[in-house]
mmCIF file of C-alpha atoms and ligand atoms in Angstrom:
data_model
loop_
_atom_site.group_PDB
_atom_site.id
_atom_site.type_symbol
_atom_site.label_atom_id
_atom_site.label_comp_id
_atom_site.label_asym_id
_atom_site.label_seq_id
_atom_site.Cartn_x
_atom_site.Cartn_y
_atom_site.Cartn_z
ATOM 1 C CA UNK A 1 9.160 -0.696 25.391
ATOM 2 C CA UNK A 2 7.974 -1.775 22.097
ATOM 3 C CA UNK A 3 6.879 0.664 19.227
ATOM 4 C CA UNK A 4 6.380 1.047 15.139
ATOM 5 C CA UNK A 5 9.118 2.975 14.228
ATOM 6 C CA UNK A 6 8.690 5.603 11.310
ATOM 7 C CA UNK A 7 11.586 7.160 10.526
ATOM 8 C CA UNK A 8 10.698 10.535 8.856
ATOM 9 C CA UNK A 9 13.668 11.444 7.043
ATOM 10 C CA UNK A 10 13.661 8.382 4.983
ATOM 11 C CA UNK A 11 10.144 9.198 4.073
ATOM 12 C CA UNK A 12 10.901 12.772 3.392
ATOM 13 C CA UNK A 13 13.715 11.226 0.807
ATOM 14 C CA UNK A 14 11.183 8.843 -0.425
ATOM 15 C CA UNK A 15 8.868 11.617 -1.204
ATOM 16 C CA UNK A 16 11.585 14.210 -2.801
ATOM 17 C CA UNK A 17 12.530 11.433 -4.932
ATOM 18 C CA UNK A 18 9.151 10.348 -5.936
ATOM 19 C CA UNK A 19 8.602 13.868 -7.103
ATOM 20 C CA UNK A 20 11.587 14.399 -8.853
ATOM 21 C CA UNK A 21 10.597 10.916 -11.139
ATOM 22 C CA UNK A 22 7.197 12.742 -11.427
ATOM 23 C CA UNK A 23 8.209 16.066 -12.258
ATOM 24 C CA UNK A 24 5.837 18.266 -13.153
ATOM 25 C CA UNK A 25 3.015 15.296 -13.150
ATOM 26 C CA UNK A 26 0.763 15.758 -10.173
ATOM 27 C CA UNK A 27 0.564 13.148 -7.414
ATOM 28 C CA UNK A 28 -2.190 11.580 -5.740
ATOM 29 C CA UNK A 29 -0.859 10.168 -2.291
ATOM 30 C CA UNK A 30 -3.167 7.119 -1.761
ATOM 31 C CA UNK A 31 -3.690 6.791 2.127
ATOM 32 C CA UNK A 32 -6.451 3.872 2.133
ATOM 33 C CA UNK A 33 -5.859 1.329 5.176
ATOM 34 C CA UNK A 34 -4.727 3.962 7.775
ATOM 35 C CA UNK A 35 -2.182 5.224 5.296
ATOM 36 C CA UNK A 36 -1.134 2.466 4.742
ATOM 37 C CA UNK A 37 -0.535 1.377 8.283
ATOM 38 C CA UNK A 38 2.072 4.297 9.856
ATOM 39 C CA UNK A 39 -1.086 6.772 10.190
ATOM 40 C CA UNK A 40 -3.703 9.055 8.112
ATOM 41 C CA UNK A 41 -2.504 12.384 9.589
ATOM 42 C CA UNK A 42 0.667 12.098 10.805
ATOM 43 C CA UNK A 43 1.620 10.460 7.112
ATOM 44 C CA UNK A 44 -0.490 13.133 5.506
ATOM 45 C CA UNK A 45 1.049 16.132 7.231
ATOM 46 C CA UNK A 46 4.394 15.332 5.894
ATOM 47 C CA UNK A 47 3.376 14.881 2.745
ATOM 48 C CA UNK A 48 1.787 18.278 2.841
ATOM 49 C CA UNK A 49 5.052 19.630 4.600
ATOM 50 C CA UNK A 50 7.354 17.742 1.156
ATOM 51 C CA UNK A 51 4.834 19.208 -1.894
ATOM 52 C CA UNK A 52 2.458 16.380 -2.229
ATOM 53 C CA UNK A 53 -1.254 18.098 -0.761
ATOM 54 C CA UNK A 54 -4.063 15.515 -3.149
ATOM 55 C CA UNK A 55 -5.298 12.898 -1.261
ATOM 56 C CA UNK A 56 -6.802 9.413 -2.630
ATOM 57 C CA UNK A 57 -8.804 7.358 -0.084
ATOM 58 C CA UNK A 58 -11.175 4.436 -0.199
ATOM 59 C CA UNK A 59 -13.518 5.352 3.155
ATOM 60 C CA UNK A 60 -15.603 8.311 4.009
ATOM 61 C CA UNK A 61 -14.275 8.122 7.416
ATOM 62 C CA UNK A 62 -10.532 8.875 5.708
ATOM 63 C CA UNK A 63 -11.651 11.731 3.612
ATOM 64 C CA UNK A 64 -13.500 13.344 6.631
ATOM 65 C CA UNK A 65 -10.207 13.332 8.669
ATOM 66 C CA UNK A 66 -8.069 14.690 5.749
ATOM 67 C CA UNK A 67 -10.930 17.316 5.182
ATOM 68 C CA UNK A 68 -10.623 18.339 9.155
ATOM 69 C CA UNK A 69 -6.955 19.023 8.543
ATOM 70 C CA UNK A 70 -6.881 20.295 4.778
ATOM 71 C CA UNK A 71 -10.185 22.530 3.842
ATOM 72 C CA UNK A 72 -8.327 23.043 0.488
ATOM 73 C CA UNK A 73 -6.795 19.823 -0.397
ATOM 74 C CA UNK A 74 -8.286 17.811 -3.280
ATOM 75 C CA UNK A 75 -9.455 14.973 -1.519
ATOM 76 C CA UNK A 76 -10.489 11.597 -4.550
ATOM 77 C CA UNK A 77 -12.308 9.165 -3.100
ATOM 78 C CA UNK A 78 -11.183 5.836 -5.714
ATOM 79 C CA UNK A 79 -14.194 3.642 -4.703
ATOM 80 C CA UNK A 80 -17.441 4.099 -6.453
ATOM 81 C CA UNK A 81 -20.562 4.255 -4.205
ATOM 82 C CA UNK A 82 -24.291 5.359 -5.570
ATOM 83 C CA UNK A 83 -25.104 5.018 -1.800
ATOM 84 C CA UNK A 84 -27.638 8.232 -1.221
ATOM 85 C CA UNK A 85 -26.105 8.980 2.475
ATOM 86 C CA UNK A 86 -22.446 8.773 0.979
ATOM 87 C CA UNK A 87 -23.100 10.804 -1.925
ATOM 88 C CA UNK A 88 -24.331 13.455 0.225
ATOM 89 C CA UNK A 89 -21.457 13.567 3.050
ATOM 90 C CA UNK A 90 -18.633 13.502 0.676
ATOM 91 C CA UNK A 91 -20.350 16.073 -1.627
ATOM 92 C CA UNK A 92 -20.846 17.772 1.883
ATOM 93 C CA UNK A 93 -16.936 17.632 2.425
ATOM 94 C CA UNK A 94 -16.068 18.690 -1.274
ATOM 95 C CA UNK A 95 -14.372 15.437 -2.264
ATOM 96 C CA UNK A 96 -14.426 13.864 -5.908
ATOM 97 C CA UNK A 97 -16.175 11.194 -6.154
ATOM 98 C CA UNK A 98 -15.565 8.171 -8.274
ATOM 99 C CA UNK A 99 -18.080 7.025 -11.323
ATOM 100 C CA UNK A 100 -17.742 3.817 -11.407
ATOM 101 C CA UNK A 101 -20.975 3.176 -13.648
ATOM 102 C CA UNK A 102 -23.597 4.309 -15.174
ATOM 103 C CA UNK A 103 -25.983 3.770 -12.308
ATOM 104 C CA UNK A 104 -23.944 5.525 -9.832
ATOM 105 C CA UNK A 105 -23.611 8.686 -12.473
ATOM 106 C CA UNK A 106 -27.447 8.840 -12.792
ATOM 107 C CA UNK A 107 -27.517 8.658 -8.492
ATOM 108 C CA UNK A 108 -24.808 11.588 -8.093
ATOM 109 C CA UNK A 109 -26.121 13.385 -10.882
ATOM 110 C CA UNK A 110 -29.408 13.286 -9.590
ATOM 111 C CA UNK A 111 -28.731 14.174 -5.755
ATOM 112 C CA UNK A 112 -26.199 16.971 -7.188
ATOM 113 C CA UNK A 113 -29.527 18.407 -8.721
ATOM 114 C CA UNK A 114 -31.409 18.408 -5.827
ATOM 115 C CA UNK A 115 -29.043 20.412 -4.264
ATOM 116 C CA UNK A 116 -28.809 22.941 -6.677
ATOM 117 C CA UNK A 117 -24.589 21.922 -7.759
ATOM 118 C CA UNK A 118 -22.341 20.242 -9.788
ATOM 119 C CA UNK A 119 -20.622 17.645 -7.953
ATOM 120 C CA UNK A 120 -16.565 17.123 -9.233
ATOM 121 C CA UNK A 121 -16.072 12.982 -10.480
ATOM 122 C CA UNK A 122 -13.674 11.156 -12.168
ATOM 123 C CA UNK A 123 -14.648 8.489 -14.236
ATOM 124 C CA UNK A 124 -13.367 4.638 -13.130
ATOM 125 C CA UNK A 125 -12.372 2.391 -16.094
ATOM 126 C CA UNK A 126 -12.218 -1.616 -15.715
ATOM 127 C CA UNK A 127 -9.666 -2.465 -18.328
ATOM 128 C CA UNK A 128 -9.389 -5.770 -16.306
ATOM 129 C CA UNK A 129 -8.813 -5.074 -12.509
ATOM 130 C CA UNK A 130 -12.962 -6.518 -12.777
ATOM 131 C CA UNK A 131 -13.906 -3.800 -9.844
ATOM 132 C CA UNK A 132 -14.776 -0.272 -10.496
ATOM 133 C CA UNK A 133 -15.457 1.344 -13.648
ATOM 134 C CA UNK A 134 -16.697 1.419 -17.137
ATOM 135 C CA UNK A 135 -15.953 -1.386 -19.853
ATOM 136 C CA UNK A 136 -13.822 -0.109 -22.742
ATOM 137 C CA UNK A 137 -16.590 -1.379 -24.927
ATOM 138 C CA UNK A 138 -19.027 0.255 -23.074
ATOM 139 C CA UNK A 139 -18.106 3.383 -24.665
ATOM 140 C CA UNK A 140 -21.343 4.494 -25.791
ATOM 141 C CA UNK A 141 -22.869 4.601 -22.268
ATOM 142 C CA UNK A 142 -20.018 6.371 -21.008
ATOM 143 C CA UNK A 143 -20.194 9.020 -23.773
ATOM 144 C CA UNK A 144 -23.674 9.668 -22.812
ATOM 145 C CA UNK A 145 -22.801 10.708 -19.355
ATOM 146 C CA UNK A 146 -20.814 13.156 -20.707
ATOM 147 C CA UNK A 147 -23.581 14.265 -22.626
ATOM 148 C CA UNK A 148 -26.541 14.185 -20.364
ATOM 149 C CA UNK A 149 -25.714 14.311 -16.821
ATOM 150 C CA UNK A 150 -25.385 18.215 -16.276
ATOM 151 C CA UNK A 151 -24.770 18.131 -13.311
ATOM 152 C CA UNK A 152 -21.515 16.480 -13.003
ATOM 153 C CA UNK A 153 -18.336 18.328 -13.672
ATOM 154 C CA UNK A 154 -15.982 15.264 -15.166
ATOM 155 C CA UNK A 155 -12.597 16.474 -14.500
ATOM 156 C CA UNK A 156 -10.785 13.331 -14.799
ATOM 157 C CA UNK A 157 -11.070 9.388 -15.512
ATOM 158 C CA UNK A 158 -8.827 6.570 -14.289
ATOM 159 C CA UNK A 159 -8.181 2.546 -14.589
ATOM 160 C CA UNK A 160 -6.022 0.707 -12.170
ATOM 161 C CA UNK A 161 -3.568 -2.178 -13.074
ATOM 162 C CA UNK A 162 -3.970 -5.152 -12.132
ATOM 163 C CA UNK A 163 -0.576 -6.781 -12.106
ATOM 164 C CA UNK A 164 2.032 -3.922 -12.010
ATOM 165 C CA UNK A 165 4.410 -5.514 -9.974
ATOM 166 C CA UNK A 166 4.719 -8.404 -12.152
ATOM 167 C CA UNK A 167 3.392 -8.101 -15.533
ATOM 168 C CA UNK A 168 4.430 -5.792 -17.335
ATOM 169 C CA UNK A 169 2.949 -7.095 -20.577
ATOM 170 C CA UNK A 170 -0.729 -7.261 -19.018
ATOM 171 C CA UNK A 171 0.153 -4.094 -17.770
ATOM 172 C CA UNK A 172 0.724 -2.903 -21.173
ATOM 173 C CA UNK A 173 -3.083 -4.075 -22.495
ATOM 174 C CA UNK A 174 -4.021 -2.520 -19.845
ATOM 175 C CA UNK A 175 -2.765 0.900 -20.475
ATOM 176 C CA UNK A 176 -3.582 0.626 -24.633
ATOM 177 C CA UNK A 177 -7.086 -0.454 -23.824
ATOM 178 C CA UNK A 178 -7.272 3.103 -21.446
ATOM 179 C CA UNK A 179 -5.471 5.255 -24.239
ATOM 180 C CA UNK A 180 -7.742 3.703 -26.784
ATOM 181 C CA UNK A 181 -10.819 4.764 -24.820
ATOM 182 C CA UNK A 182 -9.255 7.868 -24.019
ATOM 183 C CA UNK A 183 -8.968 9.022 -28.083
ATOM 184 C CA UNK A 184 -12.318 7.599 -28.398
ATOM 185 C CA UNK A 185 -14.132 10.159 -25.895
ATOM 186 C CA UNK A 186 -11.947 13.082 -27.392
ATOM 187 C CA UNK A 187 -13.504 12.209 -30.918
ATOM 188 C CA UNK A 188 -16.612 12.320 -29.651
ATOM 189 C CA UNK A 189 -16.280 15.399 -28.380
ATOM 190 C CA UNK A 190 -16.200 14.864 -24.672
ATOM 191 C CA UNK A 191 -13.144 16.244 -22.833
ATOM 192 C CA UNK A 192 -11.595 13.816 -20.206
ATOM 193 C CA UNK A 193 -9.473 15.710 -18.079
ATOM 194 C CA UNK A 194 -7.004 14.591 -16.307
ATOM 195 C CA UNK A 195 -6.079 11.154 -17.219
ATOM 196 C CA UNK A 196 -4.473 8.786 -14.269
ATOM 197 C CA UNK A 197 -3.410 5.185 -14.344
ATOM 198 C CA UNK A 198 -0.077 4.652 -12.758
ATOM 199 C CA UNK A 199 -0.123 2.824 -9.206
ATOM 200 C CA UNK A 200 3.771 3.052 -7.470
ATOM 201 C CA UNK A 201 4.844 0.109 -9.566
ATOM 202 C CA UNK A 202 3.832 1.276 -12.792
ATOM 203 C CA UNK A 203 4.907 4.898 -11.915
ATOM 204 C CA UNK A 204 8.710 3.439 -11.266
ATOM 205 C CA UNK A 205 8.672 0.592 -14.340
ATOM 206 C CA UNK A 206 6.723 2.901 -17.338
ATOM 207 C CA UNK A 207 7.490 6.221 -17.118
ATOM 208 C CA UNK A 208 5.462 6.264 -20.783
ATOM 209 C CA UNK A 209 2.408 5.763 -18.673
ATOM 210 C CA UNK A 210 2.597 8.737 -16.564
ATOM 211 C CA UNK A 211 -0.316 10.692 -18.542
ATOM 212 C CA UNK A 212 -1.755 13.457 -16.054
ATOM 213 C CA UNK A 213 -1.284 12.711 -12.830
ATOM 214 C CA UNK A 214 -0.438 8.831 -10.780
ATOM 215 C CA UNK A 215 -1.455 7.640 -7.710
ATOM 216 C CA UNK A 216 1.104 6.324 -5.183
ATOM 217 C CA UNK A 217 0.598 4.671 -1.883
ATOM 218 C CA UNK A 218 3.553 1.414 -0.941
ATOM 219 C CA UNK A 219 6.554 3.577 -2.558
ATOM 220 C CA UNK A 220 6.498 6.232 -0.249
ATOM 221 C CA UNK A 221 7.370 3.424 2.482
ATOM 222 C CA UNK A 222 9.543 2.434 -0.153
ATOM 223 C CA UNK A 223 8.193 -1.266 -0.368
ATOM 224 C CA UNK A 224 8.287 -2.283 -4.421
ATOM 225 C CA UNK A 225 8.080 -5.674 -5.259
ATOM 226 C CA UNK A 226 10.767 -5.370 -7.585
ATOM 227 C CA UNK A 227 14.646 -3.885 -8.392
ATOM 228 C CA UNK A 228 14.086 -0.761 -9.714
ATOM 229 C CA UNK A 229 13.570 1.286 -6.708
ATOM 230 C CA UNK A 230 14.793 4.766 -7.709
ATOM 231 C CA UNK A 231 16.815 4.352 -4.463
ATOM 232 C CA UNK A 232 13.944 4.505 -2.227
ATOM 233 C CA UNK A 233 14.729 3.497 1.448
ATOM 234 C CA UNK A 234 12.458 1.135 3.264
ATOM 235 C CA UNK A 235 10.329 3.094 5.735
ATOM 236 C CA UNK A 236 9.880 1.564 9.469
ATOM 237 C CA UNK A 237 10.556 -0.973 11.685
ATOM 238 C CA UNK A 238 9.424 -2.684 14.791
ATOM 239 C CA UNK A 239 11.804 -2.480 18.059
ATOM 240 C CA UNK A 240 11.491 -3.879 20.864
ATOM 241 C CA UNK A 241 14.114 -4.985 23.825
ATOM 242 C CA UNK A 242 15.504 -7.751 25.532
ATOM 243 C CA UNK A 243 13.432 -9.092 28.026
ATOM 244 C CA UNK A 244 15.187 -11.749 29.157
ATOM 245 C CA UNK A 245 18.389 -13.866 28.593
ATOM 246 C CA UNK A 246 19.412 -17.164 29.456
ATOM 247 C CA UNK A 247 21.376 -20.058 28.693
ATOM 248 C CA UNK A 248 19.777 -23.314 27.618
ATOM 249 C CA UNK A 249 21.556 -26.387 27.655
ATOM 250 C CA UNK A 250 22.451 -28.560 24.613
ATOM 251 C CA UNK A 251 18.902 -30.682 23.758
ATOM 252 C CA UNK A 252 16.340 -28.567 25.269
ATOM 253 C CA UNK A 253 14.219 -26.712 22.567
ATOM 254 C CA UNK A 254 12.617 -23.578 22.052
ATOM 255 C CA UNK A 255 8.855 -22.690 21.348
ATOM 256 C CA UNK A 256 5.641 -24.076 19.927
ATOM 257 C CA UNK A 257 6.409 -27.784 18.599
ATOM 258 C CA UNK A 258 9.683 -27.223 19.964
ATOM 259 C CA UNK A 259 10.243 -26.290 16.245
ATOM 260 C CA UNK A 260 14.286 -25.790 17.719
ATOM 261 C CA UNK A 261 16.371 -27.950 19.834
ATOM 262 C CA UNK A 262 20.050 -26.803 20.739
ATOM 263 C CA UNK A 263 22.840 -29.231 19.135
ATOM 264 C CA UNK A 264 24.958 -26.949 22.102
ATOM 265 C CA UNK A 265 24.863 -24.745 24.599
ATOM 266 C CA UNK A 266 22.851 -21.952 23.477
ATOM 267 C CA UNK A 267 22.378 -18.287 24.777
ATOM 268 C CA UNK A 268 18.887 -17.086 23.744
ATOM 269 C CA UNK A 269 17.493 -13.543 24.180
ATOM 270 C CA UNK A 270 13.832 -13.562 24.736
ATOM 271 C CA UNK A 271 11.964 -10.544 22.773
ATOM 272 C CA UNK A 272 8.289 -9.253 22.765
ATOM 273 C CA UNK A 273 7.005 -9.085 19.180
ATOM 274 C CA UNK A 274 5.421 -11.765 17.262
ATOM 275 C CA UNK A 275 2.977 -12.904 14.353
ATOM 276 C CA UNK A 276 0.467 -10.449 16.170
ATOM 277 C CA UNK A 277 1.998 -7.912 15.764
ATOM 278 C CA UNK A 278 3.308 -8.363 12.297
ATOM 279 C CA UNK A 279 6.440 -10.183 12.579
ATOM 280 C CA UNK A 280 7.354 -13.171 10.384
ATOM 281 C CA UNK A 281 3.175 -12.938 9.390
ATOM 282 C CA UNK A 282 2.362 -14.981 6.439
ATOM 283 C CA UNK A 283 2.269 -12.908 3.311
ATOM 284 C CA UNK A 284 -0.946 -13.881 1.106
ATOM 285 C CA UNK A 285 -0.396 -16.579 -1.655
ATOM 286 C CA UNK A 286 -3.832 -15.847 -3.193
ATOM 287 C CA UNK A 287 -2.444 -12.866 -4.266
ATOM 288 C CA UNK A 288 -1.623 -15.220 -7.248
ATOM 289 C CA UNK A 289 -2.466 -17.625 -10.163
ATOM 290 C CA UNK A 290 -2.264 -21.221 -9.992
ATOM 291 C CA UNK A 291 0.942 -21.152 -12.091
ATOM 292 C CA UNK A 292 1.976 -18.612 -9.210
ATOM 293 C CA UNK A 293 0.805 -20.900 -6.914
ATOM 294 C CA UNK A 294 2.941 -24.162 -7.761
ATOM 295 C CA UNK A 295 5.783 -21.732 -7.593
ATOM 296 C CA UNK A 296 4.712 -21.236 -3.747
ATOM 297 C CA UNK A 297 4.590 -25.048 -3.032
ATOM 298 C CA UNK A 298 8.078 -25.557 -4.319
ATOM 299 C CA UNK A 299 9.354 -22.462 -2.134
ATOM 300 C CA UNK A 300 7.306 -23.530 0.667
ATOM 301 C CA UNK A 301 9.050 -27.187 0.361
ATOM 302 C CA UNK A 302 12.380 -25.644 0.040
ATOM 303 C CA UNK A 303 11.649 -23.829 3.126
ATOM 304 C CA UNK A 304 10.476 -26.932 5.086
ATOM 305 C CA UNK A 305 14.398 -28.524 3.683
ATOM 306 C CA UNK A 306 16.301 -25.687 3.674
ATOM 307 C CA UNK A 307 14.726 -23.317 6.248
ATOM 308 C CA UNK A 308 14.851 -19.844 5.717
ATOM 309 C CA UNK A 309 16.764 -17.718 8.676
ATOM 310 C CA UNK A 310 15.261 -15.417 9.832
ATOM 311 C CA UNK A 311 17.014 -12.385 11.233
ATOM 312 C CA UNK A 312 16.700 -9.385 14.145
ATOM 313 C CA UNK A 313 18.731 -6.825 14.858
ATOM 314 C CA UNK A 314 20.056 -7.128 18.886
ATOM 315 C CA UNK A 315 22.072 -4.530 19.855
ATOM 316 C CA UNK A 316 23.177 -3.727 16.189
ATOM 317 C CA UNK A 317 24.023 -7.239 15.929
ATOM 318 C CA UNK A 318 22.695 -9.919 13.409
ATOM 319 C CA UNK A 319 20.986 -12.741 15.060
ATOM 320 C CA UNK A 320 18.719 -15.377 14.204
ATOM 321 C CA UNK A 321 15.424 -16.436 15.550
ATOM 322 C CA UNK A 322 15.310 -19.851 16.915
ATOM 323 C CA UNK A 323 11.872 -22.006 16.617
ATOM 324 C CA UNK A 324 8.910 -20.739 15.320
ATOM 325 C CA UNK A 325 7.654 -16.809 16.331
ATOM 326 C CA UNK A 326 4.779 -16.864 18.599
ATOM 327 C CA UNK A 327 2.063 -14.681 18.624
ATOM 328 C CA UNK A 328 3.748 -11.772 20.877
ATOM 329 C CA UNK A 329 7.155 -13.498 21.709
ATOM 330 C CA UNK A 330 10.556 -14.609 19.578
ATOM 331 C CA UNK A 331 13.653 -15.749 20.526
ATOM 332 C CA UNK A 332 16.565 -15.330 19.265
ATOM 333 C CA UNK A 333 20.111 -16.385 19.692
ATOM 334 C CA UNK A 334 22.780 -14.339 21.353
ATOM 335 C CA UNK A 335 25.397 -16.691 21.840
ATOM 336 C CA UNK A 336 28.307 -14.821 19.843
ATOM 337 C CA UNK A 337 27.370 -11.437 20.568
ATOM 338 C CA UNK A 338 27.420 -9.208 23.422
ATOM 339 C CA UNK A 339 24.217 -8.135 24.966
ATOM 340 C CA UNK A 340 22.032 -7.503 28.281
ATOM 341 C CA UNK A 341 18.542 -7.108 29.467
ATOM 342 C CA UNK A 342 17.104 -3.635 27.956
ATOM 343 C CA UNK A 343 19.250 -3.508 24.875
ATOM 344 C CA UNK A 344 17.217 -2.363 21.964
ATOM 345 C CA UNK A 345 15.805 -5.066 19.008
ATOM 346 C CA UNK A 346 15.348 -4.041 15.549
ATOM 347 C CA UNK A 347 12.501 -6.402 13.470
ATOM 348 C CA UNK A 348 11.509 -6.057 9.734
ATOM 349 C CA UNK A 349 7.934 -5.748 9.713
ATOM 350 C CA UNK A 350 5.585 -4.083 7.002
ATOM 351 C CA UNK A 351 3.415 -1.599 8.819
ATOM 352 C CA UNK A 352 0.390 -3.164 7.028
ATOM 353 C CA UNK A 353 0.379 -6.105 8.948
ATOM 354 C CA UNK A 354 1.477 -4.018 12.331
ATOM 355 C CA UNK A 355 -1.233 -4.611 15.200
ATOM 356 C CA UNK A 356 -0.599 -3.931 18.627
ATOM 357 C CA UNK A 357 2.298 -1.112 18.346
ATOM 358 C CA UNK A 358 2.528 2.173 18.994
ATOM 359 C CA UNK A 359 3.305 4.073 15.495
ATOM 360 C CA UNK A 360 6.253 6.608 16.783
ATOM 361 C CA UNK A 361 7.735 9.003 14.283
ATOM 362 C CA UNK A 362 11.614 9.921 14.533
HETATM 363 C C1 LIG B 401 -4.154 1.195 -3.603
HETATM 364 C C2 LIG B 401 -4.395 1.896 -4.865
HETATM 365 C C3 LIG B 401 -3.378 2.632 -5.481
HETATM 366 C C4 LIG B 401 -1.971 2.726 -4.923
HETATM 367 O O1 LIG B 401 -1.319 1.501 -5.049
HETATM 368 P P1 LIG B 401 0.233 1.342 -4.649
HETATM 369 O O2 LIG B 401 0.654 0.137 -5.376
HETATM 370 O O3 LIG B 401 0.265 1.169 -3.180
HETATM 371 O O4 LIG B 401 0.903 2.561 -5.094
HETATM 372 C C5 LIG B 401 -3.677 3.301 -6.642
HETATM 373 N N1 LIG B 401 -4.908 3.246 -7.181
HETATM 374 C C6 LIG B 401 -5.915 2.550 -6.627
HETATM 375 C C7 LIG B 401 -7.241 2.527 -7.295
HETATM 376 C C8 LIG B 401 -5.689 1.845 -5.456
HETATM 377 O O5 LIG B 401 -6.683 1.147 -4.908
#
């Protein structure tokens, strides 16, 4: 037996305490990526269930599944696309759909026309993520959608941050460089709508930076990079069992480059879940800059000196894995605690890496 455990009333508190931070500031649940790996409807449905019924997504094939479920929920779909045959199936499924720039307003605009409506957007600002959306400077071009394109209804413009979970000074720029825009368009006369900026990290570290609605996605599962959690609980977990148990004798090692050999007798407890499916999987360095990155060597040295334990639950026990995890196997020893083929494993995994296992909510 081996599943993805998602362990609803944790989310449920997640969610209740999300919206109690929020209060009355609407929330956009961001469910790109499967939601996030633990599932676009079951995850959905219990937001619904807890308050939260606005969607953001990323794929057509996300907001056509939320649309099944929900005929009334506003459904955002973040990523910009002028593509003619997208434009027309999410305008088909009433979602919003993201300006990103000025070419893509002049393609909605124009297909909205043709079919006799005003398509909803929000408007995407670049104040440095470098993806979606309109320069700050470009102010003037962005005024003139307002003006012109009559057949968009703007009810709302956005930016994303960049480095949230770590910089809260670039985070900062970010956010004056939106507000700046922001009082720009209302002195010109155009009305913005509902102004959004705040990802989960931002939401928990600058409350100041709420505005009119935020868009969460990792703190519902309760993963923040950082301390201030707003005692969120960390949502899921792999488990697995024991599938078999032996003792080795002192020398003989364990795994791929026999990356562990017993200084004594050793009892080891062979599991089933590995890199593949998640486990002990490499998190991304290029998520950084090269000052980041230097920081990585030295940890990665220290770890090569000083290796890092890593740790399963067996039985409610702590244990530690022994080698290095395969691709669908660990082991772990079990020499000091009590334990037998079939007892149940508990292993840390984040659900975005998760491949191979059932999601099972409890
Ligand atoms: C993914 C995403 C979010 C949510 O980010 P979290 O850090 O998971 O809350 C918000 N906005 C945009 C544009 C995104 O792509």
């Amino acid at each position: 037996m081996k599943a993805y455990v998602v362990e609803r009333e944790a989310l449920v508190h997640n969610i209740q305490a999300l919206r109690a931070f929020a209060g009355p500031v609407p929330i956009w649940a961001v469910l790109k990526g499967n939601g996030y790996g633990i599932g676009l409807v079951p995850f959905s449905r219990i937001l619904r269930e807890n308050g939260i019924d606005r969607f953001a997504v990323t794929e057509l094939k996300e907001a056509e599944t939320l649309r099944e479920n929900y005929p009334d929920a506003p459904i955002l779909m973040m990523r910009s696309t002028a593509d003619p045959g997208e434009i027309n199936e999410l305008l088909d499924l009433g979602v919003i759909l993201t300006v990103g720039c000025y070419e893509t307003a002049v393609a909605i605009n124009g297909i909205a026309a043709e079919r006799a409506m005003v398509a909803e957007v929000h408007i995407a600002v670049d104040t440095g993520m470098g993806r979606y959306g309109f320069l700050p400077e470009d102010v003037d071009k962005l005024i003139s959608v307002y003006e012109y394109m009559k057949n968009l209804r703007i009810s709302g413009i956005f930016t994303h941050f960049h480095s949230a979970f770590s910089n809260e000074k670039a985070t900062r720029q970010q956010f004056e460089l939106f507000t700046a825009l922001l009082e720009k368009l209302r002195a010109a006369g155009c009305e913005p709508g509902m102004a959004h900026c705040c990802n989960s990290h931002a939401f928990v570290r600058h409350p100041e930076m709420h505005l009119d609605g935020v868009r969460i996605g990792s703190a519902f599962l309760g993963r923040l990079a950082f301390k201030e959690k707003l005692g969120l609980k960390r949502v899921g977990y792999a488990e697995c069992t024991v599938e078999e148990l032996r003792w080795i004798p002192k020398g003989h090692t364990v795994g791929y480059a026999a990356g562990f050999k017993a200084r004594q007798q050793t009892r080891i407890a062979v599991i089933g879940v590995g890199y593949y499916n998640g486990f002990a999987a490499q998190r991304e360095n290029d998520l950084f800059r090269f000052r980041d990155s230097l920081m990585g060597i030295l940890h990665h040295l220290k770890n090569i000196f000083f290796p890092r334990k890593i740790i399963v639950s067996v039985n409610g026990h702590k244990c530690r894995i022994l080698g290095h995890v395969g691709m669908v196997h660990a082991v772990v020893d079990v020499t000091d605690i009590e334990c037998a083929v079939g007892d149940k494993v508990v292993v840390q995994v984040n659900p975005l890496n998760v491949k191979g296992l059932r999601v099972q909510y409890r």
